Amino acid sequence: TITASLAVALTSCGSDDQPQQTGRQESDADLIARYTAGIEADPTDPLPHYNLAVALVRSQKLEEAAASYFRALQIDSTYALPHQGLGQLAARRGDLEAARSFFQSALRLDSTLVESHNNLGHIARQLGDLDGALSAFKMAAQHAPYEAMSQYNLGQILIQMNRRDQGIEAMEHCIELDGSFAPCHRFLGSLYATGGDLEKAIRSYRRAVRLAPDPAIHVGMGEIYTTLLRLDEATHQYEEALRIDSTFALALYRLGSVRAEQDRTAEATELMEKAATVQPRLTVAHRRLAQIYMEQNRDGEAEATLKKALLHGAGEAATHRLIGSLFTRLERYEPAETALKRALELAP
């Protein structure tokens, strides 16, 4: 499958991927008709074939678009942009090796195609070729030194390669180039948070969320405030996340955890139940809910909840430990021993 960042990169239309427009805004159907007429007027010109392909992609007519790209190359095999377009189509259907080959062909013909460098970087990253990804993103940044996205891509791969300082430098440069580029602020926030610089993390997250409201960013800030034991501020952030998306499971779970710490058990139970319902794979919510049930001596509900946690995360030692604790309390010693042994096997 294609990663989210790759999907964004390959489905966005950069300047190289837009057909030449007239003064008025034309519909996709108008563009297709115009470029088809251009082909009929001069079938030996590759440009209208390429423009037609781009318009067909925008209309989600991908097979026809591929055929039009290939016709452009039949006329002029040195035309770089159709190779780039075919690479994007190959990536969209999940054929990453073919996509890489097309992007490489485009760049052999025109090394200044920034979008192909970036796309090649995403493909290499997806294929596990981090050195290749780094090389591609560096070339993109070299050819587009004032483009924030290229610095962002470069920063991401540097962090993935454990070159933290260089990654932060690239992200900060991204923000210098475009202070309104929210993903850079968000990524910097996560870097500062994992590095323990929590105040810097909060500042970056605040900038990110002002530019692009996102429940995940509010949860990130809430987690920092929770770590700092600033529970009122944490609560506000989790509530802001839920204002944006009332079913955001991680916010439900985090707010439920705060309510449990505040001994507001009824609210905590309701929030945990909702989190576990909307996101069954969030096994930590099942476990916390089971703990709340155990504290209320609702052992049957606790056991049923832990079974759901096992269903979605049988390899998590914490679930087996909690099952062992529950069964020990219920004097069901044989299954308790089995659960605790399994926990030790998973996390010695």
CSV table of C-alpha atoms in Angstrom, one decimal:
chain,number,residue,atom,x,y,z
A,1,THR,CA,0.0,0.0,0.0
A,2,ILE,CA,1.0,3.6,-0.4
A,3,THR,CA,1.8,5.7,2.7
A,4,ALA,CA,-0.3,8.8,3.4
A,5,SER,CA,2.5,11.2,2.5
A,6,LEU,CA,3.1,9.3,-0.7
A,7,ALA,CA,-0.5,9.4,-1.6
A,8,VAL,CA,-0.7,13.1,-1.1
A,9,ALA,CA,2.5,13.7,-3.1
A,10,LEU,CA,1.3,11.6,-6.0
A,11,THR,CA,-2.3,12.8,-6.2
A,12,SER,CA,-1.5,16.5,-6.0
A,13,CYS,CA,-1.2,18.4,-9.2
A,14,GLY,CA,2.0,20.5,-9.3
A,15,SER,CA,2.8,23.1,-11.9
A,16,ASP,CA,4.3,20.4,-14.1
A,17,ASP,CA,1.1,18.4,-14.1
A,18,GLN,CA,-1.4,21.0,-15.1
A,19,PRO,CA,-2.4,21.5,-18.7
A,20,GLN,CA,-2.0,25.0,-20.1
A,21,GLN,CA,-5.2,26.9,-19.2
A,22,THR,CA,-7.2,29.5,-21.1
A,23,GLY,CA,-8.2,32.8,-19.4
A,24,ARG,CA,-11.5,31.3,-18.1
A,25,GLN,CA,-11.9,28.3,-15.8
A,26,GLU,CA,-12.7,25.3,-17.9
A,27,SER,CA,-14.4,22.1,-16.7
A,28,ASP,CA,-12.6,18.8,-17.1
A,29,ALA,CA,-15.0,17.9,-20.0
A,30,ASP,CA,-14.2,21.2,-21.7
A,31,LEU,CA,-10.5,20.5,-21.4
A,32,ILE,CA,-10.8,17.0,-22.7
A,33,ALA,CA,-12.8,18.3,-25.7
A,34,ARG,CA,-10.3,21.0,-26.4
A,35,TYR,CA,-7.2,18.8,-26.2
A,36,THR,CA,-8.9,16.1,-28.3
A,37,ALA,CA,-9.5,18.8,-30.9
A,38,GLY,CA,-5.9,19.8,-30.7
A,39,ILE,CA,-4.8,16.2,-31.4
A,40,GLU,CA,-7.1,16.0,-34.4
A,41,ALA,CA,-5.7,19.2,-35.7
A,42,ASP,CA,-2.1,18.0,-35.4
A,43,PRO,CA,-1.7,14.3,-34.3
A,44,THR,CA,2.1,14.6,-34.4
A,45,ASP,CA,2.3,17.2,-31.6
A,46,PRO,CA,3.0,15.4,-28.2
A,47,LEU,CA,1.8,18.4,-26.1
A,48,PRO,CA,-2.0,17.9,-26.6
A,49,HIS,CA,-1.6,14.2,-25.9
A,50,TYR,CA,0.1,15.0,-22.6
A,51,ASN,CA,-2.5,17.7,-21.7
A,52,LEU,CA,-5.3,15.3,-22.5
A,53,ALA,CA,-3.8,12.7,-20.2
A,54,VAL,CA,-3.6,15.2,-17.3
A,55,ALA,CA,-7.3,16.2,-17.9
A,56,LEU,CA,-8.2,12.5,-18.0
A,57,VAL,CA,-6.4,11.9,-14.6
A,58,ARG,CA,-8.4,14.8,-13.1
A,59,SER,CA,-11.6,13.1,-14.4
A,60,GLN,CA,-10.4,9.7,-12.8
A,61,LYS,CA,-10.2,8.1,-16.3
A,62,LEU,CA,-6.9,6.6,-15.5
A,63,GLU,CA,-6.6,3.9,-18.2
A,64,GLU,CA,-7.4,6.4,-20.9
A,65,ALA,CA,-4.9,8.8,-19.3
A,66,ALA,CA,-2.1,6.2,-19.4
A,67,ALA,CA,-2.9,5.5,-23.1
A,68,SER,CA,-2.6,9.2,-23.8
A,69,TYR,CA,0.7,9.5,-22.0
A,70,PHE,CA,2.1,6.6,-24.0
A,71,ARG,CA,0.9,8.2,-27.2
A,72,ALA,CA,2.8,11.3,-26.3
A,73,LEU,CA,6.0,9.2,-25.8
A,74,GLN,CA,5.5,7.4,-29.1
A,75,ILE,CA,5.7,10.8,-30.8
A,76,ASP,CA,8.6,12.0,-28.7
A,77,SER,CA,10.4,9.5,-26.4
A,78,THR,CA,12.5,12.3,-24.9
A,79,TYR,CA,9.5,14.2,-23.5
A,80,ALA,CA,10.0,13.9,-19.7
A,81,LEU,CA,6.6,14.9,-18.3
A,82,PRO,CA,4.7,11.8,-19.7
A,83,HIS,CA,7.2,9.6,-17.9
A,84,GLN,CA,6.4,11.5,-14.7
A,85,GLY,CA,2.7,11.1,-15.3
A,86,LEU,CA,3.0,7.4,-15.8
A,87,GLY,CA,5.0,7.1,-12.6
A,88,GLN,CA,2.2,8.8,-10.7
A,89,LEU,CA,-0.3,6.4,-12.2
A,90,ALA,CA,1.8,3.4,-11.4
A,91,ALA,CA,2.1,4.5,-7.8
A,92,ARG,CA,-1.6,5.0,-7.5
A,93,ARG,CA,-2.2,1.4,-8.5
A,94,GLY,CA,0.5,0.2,-6.1
A,95,ASP,CA,3.2,-0.8,-8.6
A,96,LEU,CA,6.0,1.0,-6.9
A,97,GLU,CA,8.9,-0.6,-8.9
A,98,ALA,CA,7.3,0.5,-12.1
A,99,ALA,CA,6.6,4.0,-10.6
A,100,ARG,CA,10.3,4.3,-9.6
A,101,SER,CA,11.4,3.3,-13.1
A,102,PHE,CA,9.2,6.0,-14.7
A,103,PHE,CA,10.3,8.7,-12.3
A,104,GLN,CA,14.0,7.8,-13.0
A,105,SER,CA,13.3,8.0,-16.8
A,106,ALA,CA,11.7,11.4,-16.3
A,107,LEU,CA,14.7,12.6,-14.4
A,108,ARG,CA,17.2,11.3,-16.9
A,109,LEU,CA,15.5,13.4,-19.5
A,110,ASP,CA,15.0,16.5,-17.2
A,111,SER,CA,16.9,16.6,-13.9
A,112,THR,CA,15.0,19.7,-12.8
A,113,LEU,CA,11.6,18.0,-12.3
A,114,VAL,CA,11.2,18.7,-8.6
A,115,GLU,CA,8.0,16.7,-8.4
A,116,SER,CA,9.7,13.6,-9.8
A,117,HIS,CA,12.5,13.9,-7.3
A,118,ASN,CA,10.0,14.2,-4.4
A,119,ASN,CA,7.9,11.3,-5.8
A,120,LEU,CA,11.0,9.2,-6.3
A,121,GLY,CA,12.0,9.9,-2.7
A,122,HIS,CA,8.5,8.7,-1.4
A,123,ILE,CA,8.7,5.6,-3.5
A,124,ALA,CA,12.2,4.7,-2.3
A,125,ARG,CA,11.1,5.3,1.3
A,126,GLN,CA,8.2,3.0,0.9
A,127,LEU,CA,10.5,0.4,-0.6
A,128,GLY,CA,12.8,0.7,2.4
A,129,ASP,CA,15.6,2.4,0.4
A,130,LEU,CA,16.3,5.2,2.8
A,131,ASP,CA,19.6,6.2,1.2
A,132,GLY,CA,17.8,6.4,-2.1
A,133,ALA,CA,15.0,8.5,-0.6
A,134,LEU,CA,17.5,10.8,1.1
A,135,SER,CA,19.3,11.3,-2.2
A,136,ALA,CA,16.1,12.1,-4.1
A,137,PHE,CA,14.8,14.6,-1.4
A,138,LYS,CA,18.2,16.3,-1.4
A,139,MET,CA,18.0,16.7,-5.2
A,140,ALA,CA,14.5,18.1,-4.8
A,141,ALA,CA,15.7,20.6,-2.2
A,142,GLN,CA,18.6,21.6,-4.4
A,143,HIS,CA,16.4,22.3,-7.4
A,144,ALA,CA,13.8,24.0,-5.4
A,145,PRO,CA,15.7,25.8,-2.5
A,146,TYR,CA,12.7,28.0,-1.7
A,147,GLU,CA,10.1,25.3,-1.6
A,148,ALA,CA,8.9,24.3,1.9
A,149,MET,CA,7.6,20.9,0.9
A,150,SER,CA,11.1,19.8,-0.3
A,151,GLN,CA,12.6,20.8,3.1
A,152,TYR,CA,9.7,19.0,4.9
A,153,ASN,CA,10.3,15.7,2.9
A,154,LEU,CA,14.1,16.1,3.6
A,155,GLY,CA,13.5,16.6,7.3
A,156,GLN,CA,11.2,13.5,7.5
A,157,ILE,CA,13.7,11.1,6.0
A,158,LEU,CA,16.6,12.5,8.1
A,159,ILE,CA,14.6,11.8,11.2
A,160,GLN,CA,13.7,8.3,10.0
A,161,MET,CA,17.5,7.8,9.5
A,162,ASN,CA,18.1,8.9,13.1
A,163,ARG,CA,19.8,12.1,12.1
A,164,ARG,CA,17.7,14.1,14.5
A,165,ASP,CA,19.6,17.4,14.5
A,166,GLN,CA,19.8,17.6,10.7
A,167,GLY,CA,16.1,16.7,10.6
A,168,ILE,CA,15.1,19.5,13.0
A,169,GLU,CA,17.3,21.9,11.0
A,170,ALA,CA,15.5,21.0,7.8
A,171,MET,CA,12.1,21.4,9.5
A,172,GLU,CA,13.0,24.8,10.9
A,173,HIS,CA,14.2,25.9,7.4
A,174,CYS,CA,10.9,24.7,6.0
A,175,ILE,CA,9.1,27.1,8.4
A,176,GLU,CA,11.5,29.9,7.5
A,177,LEU,CA,10.5,29.4,3.9
A,178,ASP,CA,6.8,29.2,4.6
A,179,GLY,CA,5.6,29.9,8.2
A,180,SER,CA,2.0,28.8,7.2
A,181,PHE,CA,3.1,25.3,6.3
A,182,ALA,CA,1.3,23.4,9.2
A,183,PRO,CA,2.8,20.0,8.7
A,184,CYS,CA,6.3,21.3,9.6
A,185,HIS,CA,5.0,22.8,12.8
A,186,ARG,CA,3.2,19.6,13.7
A,187,PHE,CA,6.3,17.5,12.9
A,188,LEU,CA,8.5,19.7,14.9
A,189,GLY,CA,6.1,19.5,17.8
A,190,SER,CA,6.3,15.7,17.8
A,191,LEU,CA,10.1,15.9,17.6
A,192,TYR,CA,10.4,18.3,20.5
A,193,ALA,CA,7.9,16.2,22.5
A,194,THR,CA,9.8,12.9,22.0
A,195,GLY,CA,13.1,14.8,22.8
A,196,GLY,CA,11.6,16.1,26.1
A,197,ASP,CA,11.5,19.8,25.2
A,198,LEU,CA,7.8,20.1,26.1
A,199,GLU,CA,7.5,23.8,26.0
A,200,LYS,CA,8.9,24.0,22.5
A,201,ALA,CA,6.6,21.1,21.5
A,202,ILE,CA,3.5,23.0,22.8
A,203,ARG,CA,4.5,26.2,20.9
A,204,SER,CA,4.9,24.2,17.7
A,205,TYR,CA,1.7,22.4,18.2
A,206,ARG,CA,-0.2,25.6,18.8
A,207,ARG,CA,1.1,27.1,15.6
A,208,ALA,CA,0.2,24.0,13.7
A,209,VAL,CA,-3.4,23.8,15.1
A,210,ARG,CA,-4.0,27.6,14.4
A,211,LEU,CA,-3.1,26.9,10.8
A,212,ALA,CA,-4.9,23.6,10.3
A,213,PRO,CA,-7.3,22.5,13.1
A,214,ASP,CA,-6.6,18.8,13.8
A,215,PRO,CA,-7.8,16.6,16.7
A,216,ALA,CA,-4.6,14.7,16.7
A,217,ILE,CA,-2.6,17.8,17.4
A,218,HIS,CA,-4.9,18.8,20.3
A,219,VAL,CA,-4.4,15.3,21.7
A,220,GLY,CA,-0.6,15.7,21.4
A,221,MET,CA,-0.8,18.9,23.4
A,222,GLY,CA,-3.1,17.3,25.9
A,223,GLU,CA,-0.7,14.4,26.4
A,224,ILE,CA,2.1,17.0,27.2
A,225,TYR,CA,-0.1,18.8,29.7
A,226,THR,CA,-1.0,15.4,31.3
A,227,THR,CA,2.7,14.6,31.6
A,228,LEU,CA,3.2,18.0,33.3
A,229,LEU,CA,0.2,17.3,35.6
A,230,ARG,CA,-1.6,20.3,34.2
A,231,LEU,CA,-4.9,18.4,34.0
A,232,ASP,CA,-7.2,21.4,33.4
A,233,GLU,CA,-5.2,22.4,30.3
A,234,ALA,CA,-5.0,18.7,29.2
A,235,THR,CA,-8.8,18.5,29.6
A,236,HIS,CA,-9.3,21.6,27.4
A,237,GLN,CA,-7.1,20.1,24.6
A,238,TYR,CA,-8.9,16.8,24.6
A,239,GLU,CA,-12.3,18.6,24.6
A,240,GLU,CA,-11.1,20.7,21.7
A,241,ALA,CA,-10.2,17.5,19.8
A,242,LEU,CA,-13.6,16.1,20.4
A,243,ARG,CA,-15.2,19.4,19.3
A,244,ILE,CA,-13.6,18.8,16.0
A,245,ASP,CA,-14.3,15.1,15.9
A,246,SER,CA,-16.6,13.7,18.6
A,247,THR,CA,-15.6,10.1,17.7
A,248,PHE,CA,-11.8,10.7,17.8
A,249,ALA,CA,-11.0,7.6,19.9
A,250,LEU,CA,-7.7,8.6,21.3
A,251,ALA,CA,-9.2,11.9,22.6
A,252,LEU,CA,-12.0,9.9,24.2
A,253,TYR,CA,-9.5,7.6,25.8
A,254,ARG,CA,-7.2,10.4,27.1
A,255,LEU,CA,-10.0,12.4,28.5
A,256,GLY,CA,-11.4,9.3,30.1
A,257,SER,CA,-8.0,8.7,31.7
A,258,VAL,CA,-8.0,12.2,33.1
A,259,ARG,CA,-11.5,11.8,34.5
A,260,ALA,CA,-10.4,8.5,36.1
A,261,GLU,CA,-7.5,10.3,37.8
A,262,GLN,CA,-10.0,12.9,39.1
A,263,ASP,CA,-12.2,10.1,40.5
A,264,ARG,CA,-15.0,11.1,38.1
A,265,THR,CA,-15.7,7.4,37.5
A,266,ALA,CA,-19.0,7.7,35.7
A,267,GLU,CA,-17.6,10.1,33.1
A,268,ALA,CA,-14.5,8.0,32.8
A,269,THR,CA,-16.5,4.9,32.2
A,270,GLU,CA,-18.7,6.5,29.6
A,271,LEU,CA,-15.7,7.9,27.7
A,272,MET,CA,-13.8,4.7,27.7
A,273,GLU,CA,-16.8,2.7,26.6
A,274,LYS,CA,-17.2,5.1,23.6
A,275,ALA,CA,-13.5,5.0,22.8
A,276,ALA,CA,-13.5,1.2,22.8
A,277,THR,CA,-16.7,1.1,20.6
A,278,VAL,CA,-15.6,3.6,17.9
A,279,GLN,CA,-12.1,2.1,17.7
A,280,PRO,CA,-12.1,-1.5,18.8
A,281,ARG,CA,-8.4,-1.9,18.0
A,282,LEU,CA,-7.5,0.7,20.6
A,283,THR,CA,-6.7,-2.0,23.1
A,284,VAL,CA,-5.4,0.4,25.7
A,285,ALA,CA,-9.0,1.7,26.0
A,286,HIS,CA,-10.3,-1.8,26.6
A,287,ARG,CA,-7.7,-2.4,29.3
A,288,ARG,CA,-8.4,0.9,31.1
A,289,LEU,CA,-12.1,0.3,30.9
A,290,ALA,CA,-11.6,-3.2,32.4
A,291,GLN,CA,-9.6,-1.6,35.3
A,292,ILE,CA,-12.5,0.8,36.0
A,293,TYR,CA,-14.9,-2.2,36.0
A,294,MET,CA,-12.6,-4.1,38.4
A,295,GLU,CA,-12.5,-1.1,40.7
A,296,GLN,CA,-16.3,-1.2,40.8
A,297,ASN,CA,-16.3,-5.0,41.3
A,298,ARG,CA,-18.0,-5.4,37.9
A,299,ASP,CA,-15.8,-8.4,37.2
A,300,GLY,CA,-18.0,-10.0,34.6
A,301,GLU,CA,-17.9,-6.8,32.5
A,302,ALA,CA,-14.1,-6.6,33.1
A,303,GLU,CA,-13.6,-10.1,31.8
A,304,ALA,CA,-15.7,-9.5,28.7
A,305,THR,CA,-13.8,-6.3,28.0
A,306,LEU,CA,-10.5,-8.0,28.3
A,307,LYS,CA,-11.6,-10.7,25.9
A,308,LYS,CA,-12.2,-7.9,23.3
A,309,ALA,CA,-8.8,-6.6,24.0
A,310,LEU,CA,-7.3,-10.0,23.3
A,311,LEU,CA,-9.3,-10.2,20.1
A,312,HIS,CA,-7.6,-7.1,18.8
A,313,GLY,CA,-4.2,-7.5,20.4
A,314,ALA,CA,-3.4,-11.0,21.5
A,315,GLY,CA,0.3,-10.2,21.5
A,316,GLU,CA,0.2,-7.4,24.1
A,317,ALA,CA,1.7,-8.4,27.5
A,318,ALA,CA,-0.3,-5.7,29.4
A,319,THR,CA,-3.6,-7.4,28.5
A,320,HIS,CA,-2.4,-10.8,29.7
A,321,ARG,CA,-1.1,-9.3,32.9
A,322,LEU,CA,-4.4,-7.7,33.6
A,323,ILE,CA,-6.3,-10.9,32.9
A,324,GLY,CA,-3.9,-12.7,35.3
A,325,SER,CA,-4.7,-10.1,38.0
A,326,LEU,CA,-8.5,-10.4,37.4
A,327,PHE,CA,-8.4,-14.2,37.5
A,328,THR,CA,-6.2,-14.2,40.6
A,329,ARG,CA,-8.7,-12.0,42.4
A,330,LEU,CA,-11.5,-14.4,41.3
A,331,GLU,CA,-9.4,-17.3,42.6
A,332,ARG,CA,-9.3,-18.8,39.2
A,333,TYR,CA,-5.7,-19.7,39.6
A,334,GLU,CA,-5.0,-22.0,36.7
A,335,PRO,CA,-6.1,-19.5,34.0
A,336,ALA,CA,-4.4,-16.7,36.0
A,337,GLU,CA,-1.1,-18.6,35.9
A,338,THR,CA,-1.5,-19.2,32.1
A,339,ALA,CA,-2.1,-15.5,31.5
A,340,LEU,CA,0.8,-14.4,33.6
A,341,LYS,CA,3.2,-16.9,31.9
A,342,ARG,CA,2.0,-15.6,28.6
A,343,ALA,CA,2.7,-12.0,29.7
A,344,LEU,CA,6.2,-13.0,30.7
A,345,GLU,CA,6.8,-14.7,27.4
A,346,LEU,CA,5.8,-11.5,25.5
A,347,ALA,CA,7.7,-9.1,27.8
A,348,PRO,CA,10.3,-10.9,29.9
